[in-house]
Amino acid sequence: IAAMMGAMAFQKGLGAVHALSHPLGALREFKLHHGTLNAVLLPHVLRFNAGDEAARAKYDGLRRATGLAAGDDVANFITQFNHRIGMPRRLSEMGVPSQVLPAIAKAAMLDHTHATNARPATEEDYRAILDAAY
């Protein structure tokens, strides 16, 4: 039962960050680290999700958990945090070639975590997130 509960928890709410990092990480010739991909993508996904009313309500909780004031930019906080701990700022810094971005956006639509994103995303949305992160 514990293994099943762990698997269910693992899938809950991973959303667009993982829908994009999974196919990027599958590009074996580039040896991209999953956690680093998530860190680079997270601010861009947060900005995308901020356009959704239900997601915006959750950002208040994120602000409280991170010590931010009401109305502070959560995505900017994550960007600054990533910089402080030495994360790359862009996918291009990780060696991701721009020509793979359309295929990654398409693959994100098929990823099992796509359906759990706070805001429904299209292939074009994923491409815009990737372009912003590039």
Short mmCIF file of N, CA and C in Angstrom, two decimals:
data_model
loop_
_atom_site.label_atom_id
_atom_site.label_comp_id
_atom_site.label_asym_id
_atom_site.label_seq_id
_atom_site.Cartn_x
_atom_site.Cartn_y
_atom_site.Cartn_z
N ILE A 1 0.83 -1.18 0.00
CA ILE A 1 0.00 0.00 0.00
C ILE A 1 0.88 1.25 0.00
N ALA A 2 1.97 1.23 0.76
CA ALA A 2 2.84 2.40 0.83
C ALA A 2 3.43 2.73 -0.54
N ALA A 3 3.82 1.71 -1.30
CA ALA A 3 4.38 1.95 -2.62
C ALA A 3 3.35 2.59 -3.55
N MET A 4 2.11 2.09 -3.45
CA MET A 4 1.05 2.67 -4.28
C MET A 4 0.79 4.12 -3.88
N MET A 5 0.76 4.41 -2.58
CA MET A 5 0.54 5.78 -2.13
C MET A 5 1.67 6.69 -2.59
N GLY A 6 2.89 6.19 -2.54
CA GLY A 6 4.03 6.96 -3.01
C GLY A 6 3.93 7.26 -4.50
N ALA A 7 3.53 6.28 -5.27
CA ALA A 7 3.37 6.48 -6.71
C ALA A 7 2.28 7.49 -7.01
N MET A 8 1.19 7.42 -6.26
CA MET A 8 0.10 8.38 -6.47
C MET A 8 0.55 9.80 -6.10
N ALA A 9 1.27 9.92 -5.01
CA ALA A 9 1.75 11.24 -4.59
C ALA A 9 2.75 11.80 -5.60
N PHE A 10 3.56 10.93 -6.15
CA PHE A 10 4.56 11.36 -7.13
C PHE A 10 3.91 11.98 -8.36
N GLN A 11 2.77 11.49 -8.74
CA GLN A 11 2.11 11.97 -9.95
C GLN A 11 1.25 13.20 -9.73
N LYS A 12 0.96 13.56 -8.50
CA LYS A 12 0.01 14.63 -8.21
C LYS A 12 0.62 16.00 -8.47
N GLY A 13 0.09 16.69 -9.44
CA GLY A 13 0.42 18.09 -9.63
C GLY A 13 1.80 18.40 -10.19
N LEU A 14 2.46 17.46 -10.83
CA LEU A 14 3.79 17.75 -11.37
C LEU A 14 3.69 18.68 -12.58
N GLY A 15 2.66 18.57 -13.34
CA GLY A 15 2.32 19.51 -14.39
C GLY A 15 3.37 19.80 -15.45
N ALA A 16 3.32 21.03 -15.93
CA ALA A 16 4.10 21.46 -17.10
C ALA A 16 5.60 21.37 -16.88
N VAL A 17 6.06 21.63 -15.66
CA VAL A 17 7.51 21.56 -15.41
C VAL A 17 8.03 20.17 -15.79
N HIS A 18 7.36 19.15 -15.31
CA HIS A 18 7.80 17.79 -15.60
C HIS A 18 7.41 17.35 -17.00
N ALA A 19 6.28 17.82 -17.51
CA ALA A 19 5.90 17.47 -18.88
C ALA A 19 6.97 17.93 -19.87
N LEU A 20 7.66 19.00 -19.54
CA LEU A 20 8.75 19.49 -20.39
C LEU A 20 10.09 18.86 -20.03
N SER A 21 10.36 18.67 -18.75
CA SER A 21 11.67 18.13 -18.37
C SER A 21 11.82 16.65 -18.72
N HIS A 22 10.72 15.90 -18.74
CA HIS A 22 10.82 14.48 -19.10
C HIS A 22 11.35 14.30 -20.53
N PRO A 23 10.74 14.91 -21.56
CA PRO A 23 11.29 14.70 -22.90
C PRO A 23 12.66 15.34 -23.10
N LEU A 24 12.92 16.44 -22.42
CA LEU A 24 14.27 17.03 -22.51
C LEU A 24 15.30 16.06 -21.92
N GLY A 25 14.98 15.49 -20.79
CA GLY A 25 15.89 14.54 -20.16
C GLY A 25 16.07 13.26 -20.96
N ALA A 26 15.12 12.96 -21.82
CA ALA A 26 15.22 11.76 -22.67
C ALA A 26 16.19 11.96 -23.83
N LEU A 27 16.67 13.18 -24.04
CA LEU A 27 17.66 13.44 -25.09
C LEU A 27 19.03 12.98 -24.56
N ARG A 28 19.28 11.71 -24.66
CA ARG A 28 20.45 11.09 -24.02
C ARG A 28 21.78 11.67 -24.48
N GLU A 29 21.86 12.17 -25.69
CA GLU A 29 23.13 12.70 -26.19
C GLU A 29 23.56 13.98 -25.45
N PHE A 30 22.64 14.59 -24.71
CA PHE A 30 22.97 15.84 -24.02
C PHE A 30 23.15 15.65 -22.51
N LYS A 31 22.77 14.51 -21.96
CA LYS A 31 22.94 14.20 -20.53
C LYS A 31 22.46 15.35 -19.64
N LEU A 32 21.20 15.69 -19.81
CA LEU A 32 20.60 16.79 -19.06
C LEU A 32 20.06 16.29 -17.72
N HIS A 33 20.40 16.96 -16.65
CA HIS A 33 19.99 16.57 -15.31
C HIS A 33 18.53 16.99 -15.06
N HIS A 34 17.73 16.04 -14.61
CA HIS A 34 16.30 16.28 -14.44
C HIS A 34 16.02 17.43 -13.46
N GLY A 35 16.67 17.44 -12.33
CA GLY A 35 16.44 18.48 -11.34
C GLY A 35 16.85 19.86 -11.84
N THR A 36 17.95 19.92 -12.57
CA THR A 36 18.40 21.20 -13.13
C THR A 36 17.42 21.68 -14.19
N LEU A 37 16.92 20.78 -15.02
CA LEU A 37 15.90 21.15 -15.99
C LEU A 37 14.68 21.73 -15.29
N ASN A 38 14.24 21.08 -14.22
CA ASN A 38 13.08 21.58 -13.48
C ASN A 38 13.34 22.98 -12.94
N ALA A 39 14.53 23.20 -12.41
CA ALA A 39 14.87 24.52 -11.85
C ALA A 39 14.84 25.60 -12.92
N VAL A 40 15.38 25.30 -14.08
CA VAL A 40 15.42 26.28 -15.17
C VAL A 40 14.02 26.55 -15.71
N LEU A 41 13.20 25.53 -15.80
CA LEU A 41 11.86 25.67 -16.36
C LEU A 41 10.85 26.27 -15.38
N LEU A 42 11.05 26.05 -14.09
CA LEU A 42 10.05 26.43 -13.10
C LEU A 42 9.61 27.89 -13.15
N PRO A 43 10.51 28.87 -13.21
CA PRO A 43 10.03 30.26 -13.25
C PRO A 43 9.13 30.55 -14.46
N HIS A 44 9.43 29.93 -15.57
CA HIS A 44 8.66 30.17 -16.80
C HIS A 44 7.28 29.51 -16.72
N VAL A 45 7.23 28.34 -16.10
CA VAL A 45 5.94 27.68 -15.89
C VAL A 45 5.11 28.46 -14.86
N LEU A 46 5.76 28.97 -13.82
CA LEU A 46 5.05 29.78 -12.84
C LEU A 46 4.44 31.02 -13.49
N ARG A 47 5.17 31.65 -14.39
CA ARG A 47 4.62 32.82 -15.09
C ARG A 47 3.44 32.42 -15.96
N PHE A 48 3.55 31.29 -16.65
CA PHE A 48 2.44 30.81 -17.47
C PHE A 48 1.22 30.51 -16.59
N ASN A 49 1.43 29.78 -15.50
CA ASN A 49 0.32 29.39 -14.64
C ASN A 49 -0.31 30.58 -13.93
N ALA A 50 0.42 31.65 -13.75
CA ALA A 50 -0.13 32.84 -13.08
C ALA A 50 -1.31 33.42 -13.85
N GLY A 51 -1.46 33.05 -15.11
CA GLY A 51 -2.59 33.50 -15.91
C GLY A 51 -3.89 32.76 -15.60
N ASP A 52 -3.85 31.83 -14.67
CA ASP A 52 -5.02 31.03 -14.31
C ASP A 52 -5.50 31.45 -12.93
N GLU A 53 -6.77 31.76 -12.82
CA GLU A 53 -7.35 32.24 -11.54
C GLU A 53 -7.11 31.25 -10.40
N ALA A 54 -7.34 29.97 -10.64
CA ALA A 54 -7.17 28.97 -9.58
C ALA A 54 -5.71 28.86 -9.17
N ALA A 55 -4.80 28.95 -10.13
CA ALA A 55 -3.38 28.88 -9.80
C ALA A 55 -2.94 30.10 -9.02
N ARG A 56 -3.46 31.26 -9.37
CA ARG A 56 -3.08 32.50 -8.66
C ARG A 56 -3.38 32.40 -7.18
N ALA A 57 -4.47 31.76 -6.83
CA ALA A 57 -4.82 31.61 -5.42
C ALA A 57 -3.76 30.79 -4.68
N LYS A 58 -3.18 29.81 -5.35
CA LYS A 58 -2.14 28.98 -4.73
C LYS A 58 -0.85 29.76 -4.54
N TYR A 59 -0.66 30.81 -5.31
CA TYR A 59 0.58 31.58 -5.21
C TYR A 59 0.67 32.32 -3.87
N ASP A 60 -0.48 32.61 -3.27
CA ASP A 60 -0.45 33.22 -1.93
C ASP A 60 0.20 32.27 -0.94
N GLY A 61 -0.11 31.01 -1.03
CA GLY A 61 0.52 30.00 -0.18
C GLY A 61 2.01 29.89 -0.44
N LEU A 62 2.39 29.97 -1.71
CA LEU A 62 3.81 29.94 -2.05
C LEU A 62 4.53 31.16 -1.47
N ARG A 63 3.88 32.30 -1.54
CA ARG A 63 4.49 33.51 -0.97
C ARG A 63 4.69 33.36 0.53
N ARG A 64 3.69 32.86 1.22
CA ARG A 64 3.82 32.67 2.67
C ARG A 64 4.94 31.68 2.99
N ALA A 65 5.01 30.59 2.24
CA ALA A 65 6.02 29.56 2.50
C ALA A 65 7.44 30.05 2.24
N THR A 66 7.59 31.00 1.33
CA THR A 66 8.92 31.51 0.99
C THR A 66 9.23 32.83 1.67
N GLY A 67 8.30 33.34 2.46
CA GLY A 67 8.55 34.60 3.15
C GLY A 67 8.38 35.83 2.29
N LEU A 68 7.71 35.70 1.18
CA LEU A 68 7.47 36.84 0.30
C LEU A 68 6.26 37.63 0.77
N ALA A 69 6.23 38.89 0.41
CA ALA A 69 5.09 39.75 0.72
C ALA A 69 3.97 39.49 -0.28
N ALA A 70 2.76 39.83 0.11
CA ALA A 70 1.61 39.71 -0.79
C ALA A 70 1.91 40.48 -2.08
N GLY A 71 1.66 39.84 -3.20
CA GLY A 71 1.87 40.49 -4.49
C GLY A 71 3.28 40.35 -5.05
N ASP A 72 4.25 39.84 -4.26
CA ASP A 72 5.60 39.64 -4.78
C ASP A 72 5.57 38.60 -5.90
N ASP A 73 6.52 38.69 -6.80
CA ASP A 73 6.61 37.82 -7.96
C ASP A 73 7.29 36.51 -7.58
N VAL A 74 6.52 35.44 -7.50
CA VAL A 74 7.05 34.13 -7.11
C VAL A 74 8.07 33.64 -8.14
N ALA A 75 7.78 33.82 -9.42
CA ALA A 75 8.70 33.37 -10.47
C ALA A 75 10.04 34.09 -10.36
N ASN A 76 10.00 35.39 -10.08
CA ASN A 76 11.23 36.14 -9.92
C ASN A 76 12.02 35.64 -8.71
N PHE A 77 11.33 35.32 -7.63
CA PHE A 77 11.98 34.75 -6.45
C PHE A 77 12.74 33.48 -6.82
N ILE A 78 12.08 32.58 -7.58
CA ILE A 78 12.72 31.32 -7.98
C ILE A 78 13.91 31.60 -8.90
N THR A 79 13.77 32.54 -9.82
CA THR A 79 14.88 32.90 -10.71
C THR A 79 16.08 33.37 -9.89
N GLN A 80 15.85 34.24 -8.93
CA GLN A 80 16.94 34.74 -8.09
C GLN A 80 17.54 33.64 -7.22
N PHE A 81 16.69 32.77 -6.69
CA PHE A 81 17.17 31.65 -5.89
C PHE A 81 18.06 30.74 -6.73
N ASN A 82 17.59 30.40 -7.93
CA ASN A 82 18.38 29.57 -8.84
C ASN A 82 19.76 30.19 -9.08
N HIS A 83 19.79 31.48 -9.31
CA HIS A 83 21.06 32.18 -9.55
C HIS A 83 21.97 32.07 -8.32
N ARG A 84 21.41 32.27 -7.13
CA ARG A 84 22.21 32.21 -5.90
C ARG A 84 22.84 30.83 -5.68
N ILE A 85 22.15 29.79 -6.09
CA ILE A 85 22.70 28.44 -5.87
C ILE A 85 23.47 27.91 -7.08
N GLY A 86 23.66 28.75 -8.09
CA GLY A 86 24.50 28.38 -9.22
C GLY A 86 23.85 27.60 -10.34
N MET A 87 22.53 27.65 -10.41
CA MET A 87 21.82 26.97 -11.50
C MET A 87 22.01 27.75 -12.80
N PRO A 88 22.01 27.04 -13.93
CA PRO A 88 22.01 27.76 -15.20
C PRO A 88 20.74 28.59 -15.32
N ARG A 89 20.81 29.66 -16.07
CA ARG A 89 19.63 30.52 -16.26
C ARG A 89 18.77 30.07 -17.42
N ARG A 90 19.37 29.40 -18.40
CA ARG A 90 18.67 29.11 -19.63
C ARG A 90 18.97 27.69 -20.10
N LEU A 91 18.04 27.16 -20.88
CA LEU A 91 18.25 25.83 -21.47
C LEU A 91 19.45 25.85 -22.41
N SER A 92 19.67 26.96 -23.08
CA SER A 92 20.81 27.06 -24.00
C SER A 92 22.13 26.89 -23.25
N GLU A 93 22.20 27.34 -22.00
CA GLU A 93 23.41 27.19 -21.19
C GLU A 93 23.66 25.73 -20.83
N MET A 94 22.61 24.92 -20.91
CA MET A 94 22.73 23.49 -20.61
C MET A 94 23.08 22.67 -21.85
N GLY A 95 23.19 23.34 -22.99
CA GLY A 95 23.53 22.65 -24.23
C GLY A 95 22.35 22.17 -25.03
N VAL A 96 21.15 22.60 -24.68
CA VAL A 96 19.95 22.20 -25.44
C VAL A 96 19.96 22.95 -26.77
N PRO A 97 19.94 22.22 -27.89
CA PRO A 97 19.89 22.90 -29.18
C PRO A 97 18.47 23.40 -29.49
N SER A 98 18.38 24.57 -30.06
CA SER A 98 17.06 25.17 -30.33
C SER A 98 16.21 24.33 -31.27
N GLN A 99 16.83 23.56 -32.14
CA GLN A 99 16.06 22.79 -33.12
C GLN A 99 15.23 21.68 -32.48
N VAL A 100 15.49 21.31 -31.22
CA VAL A 100 14.69 20.25 -30.58
C VAL A 100 13.44 20.81 -29.91
N LEU A 101 13.33 22.12 -29.76
CA LEU A 101 12.23 22.71 -29.00
C LEU A 101 10.84 22.35 -29.55
N PRO A 102 10.61 22.39 -30.87
CA PRO A 102 9.27 21.99 -31.36
C PRO A 102 8.91 20.55 -30.99
N ALA A 103 9.86 19.64 -31.09
CA ALA A 103 9.58 18.24 -30.75
C ALA A 103 9.34 18.08 -29.25
N ILE A 104 10.04 18.85 -28.44
CA ILE A 104 9.85 18.78 -26.99
C ILE A 104 8.45 19.28 -26.62
N ALA A 105 8.02 20.38 -27.25
CA ALA A 105 6.67 20.91 -27.00
C ALA A 105 5.61 19.88 -27.37
N LYS A 106 5.82 19.20 -28.47
CA LYS A 106 4.88 18.17 -28.92
C LYS A 106 4.89 16.99 -27.94
N ALA A 107 6.07 16.57 -27.51
CA ALA A 107 6.18 15.45 -26.58
C ALA A 107 5.57 15.78 -25.22
N ALA A 108 5.66 17.04 -24.81
CA ALA A 108 5.09 17.45 -23.52
C ALA A 108 3.58 17.19 -23.48
N MET A 109 2.93 17.34 -24.62
CA MET A 109 1.48 17.10 -24.69
C MET A 109 1.14 15.63 -24.40
N LEU A 110 2.08 14.73 -24.65
CA LEU A 110 1.85 13.30 -24.47
C LEU A 110 2.31 12.80 -23.10
N ASP A 111 3.03 13.64 -22.37
CA ASP A 111 3.56 13.23 -21.08
C ASP A 111 2.42 13.08 -20.07
N HIS A 112 2.53 12.09 -19.20
CA HIS A 112 1.45 11.82 -18.24
C HIS A 112 1.27 12.95 -17.22
N THR A 113 2.26 13.80 -17.02
CA THR A 113 2.13 14.90 -16.07
C THR A 113 1.47 16.14 -16.69
N HIS A 114 1.33 16.16 -17.98
CA HIS A 114 0.70 17.29 -18.68
C HIS A 114 -0.69 17.59 -18.12
N ALA A 115 -1.45 16.54 -17.86
CA ALA A 115 -2.84 16.71 -17.41
C ALA A 115 -2.94 17.29 -16.01
N THR A 116 -1.85 17.28 -15.25
CA THR A 116 -1.92 17.76 -13.87
C THR A 116 -1.45 19.21 -13.73
N ASN A 117 -1.18 19.89 -14.84
CA ASN A 117 -0.77 21.29 -14.72
C ASN A 117 -1.94 22.14 -14.21
N ALA A 118 -1.61 23.17 -13.45
CA ALA A 118 -2.64 24.03 -12.85
C ALA A 118 -3.48 24.74 -13.91
N ARG A 119 -2.88 25.05 -15.03
CA ARG A 119 -3.57 25.74 -16.13
C ARG A 119 -3.45 24.87 -17.37
N PRO A 120 -4.54 24.62 -18.07
CA PRO A 120 -4.43 23.83 -19.31
C PRO A 120 -3.42 24.47 -20.27
N ALA A 121 -2.57 23.62 -20.84
CA ALA A 121 -1.53 24.10 -21.74
C ALA A 121 -1.68 23.43 -23.10
N THR A 122 -1.40 24.19 -24.14
CA THR A 122 -1.40 23.66 -25.51
C THR A 122 0.05 23.46 -25.95
N GLU A 123 0.21 22.83 -27.08
CA GLU A 123 1.56 22.68 -27.65
C GLU A 123 2.20 24.05 -27.87
N GLU A 124 1.40 25.02 -28.30
CA GLU A 124 1.92 26.37 -28.52
C GLU A 124 2.33 27.01 -27.19
N ASP A 125 1.58 26.75 -26.12
CA ASP A 125 1.96 27.24 -24.80
C ASP A 125 3.30 26.65 -24.37
N TYR A 126 3.46 25.35 -24.58
CA TYR A 126 4.72 24.71 -24.22
C TYR A 126 5.88 25.30 -25.03
N ARG A 127 5.63 25.54 -26.29
CA ARG A 127 6.69 26.13 -27.11
C ARG A 127 7.06 27.53 -26.59
N ALA A 128 6.08 28.31 -26.20
CA ALA A 128 6.35 29.65 -25.66
C ALA A 128 7.14 29.55 -24.34
N ILE A 129 6.80 28.59 -23.50
CA ILE A 129 7.54 28.39 -22.26
C ILE A 129 8.99 28.01 -22.57
N LEU A 130 9.17 27.09 -23.51
CA LEU A 130 10.52 26.69 -23.90
C LEU A 130 11.31 27.85 -24.48
N ASP A 131 10.67 28.64 -25.33
CA ASP A 131 11.35 29.79 -25.92
C ASP A 131 11.78 30.78 -24.83
N ALA A 132 10.91 30.99 -23.85
CA ALA A 132 11.24 31.90 -22.75
C ALA A 132 12.41 31.36 -21.94
N ALA A 133 12.46 30.03 -21.77
CA ALA A 133 13.53 29.40 -20.99
C ALA A 133 14.81 29.23 -21.79
N TYR A 134 14.73 29.43 -23.09
CA TYR A 134 15.90 29.18 -23.94
C TYR A 134 16.88 30.34 -23.88
#
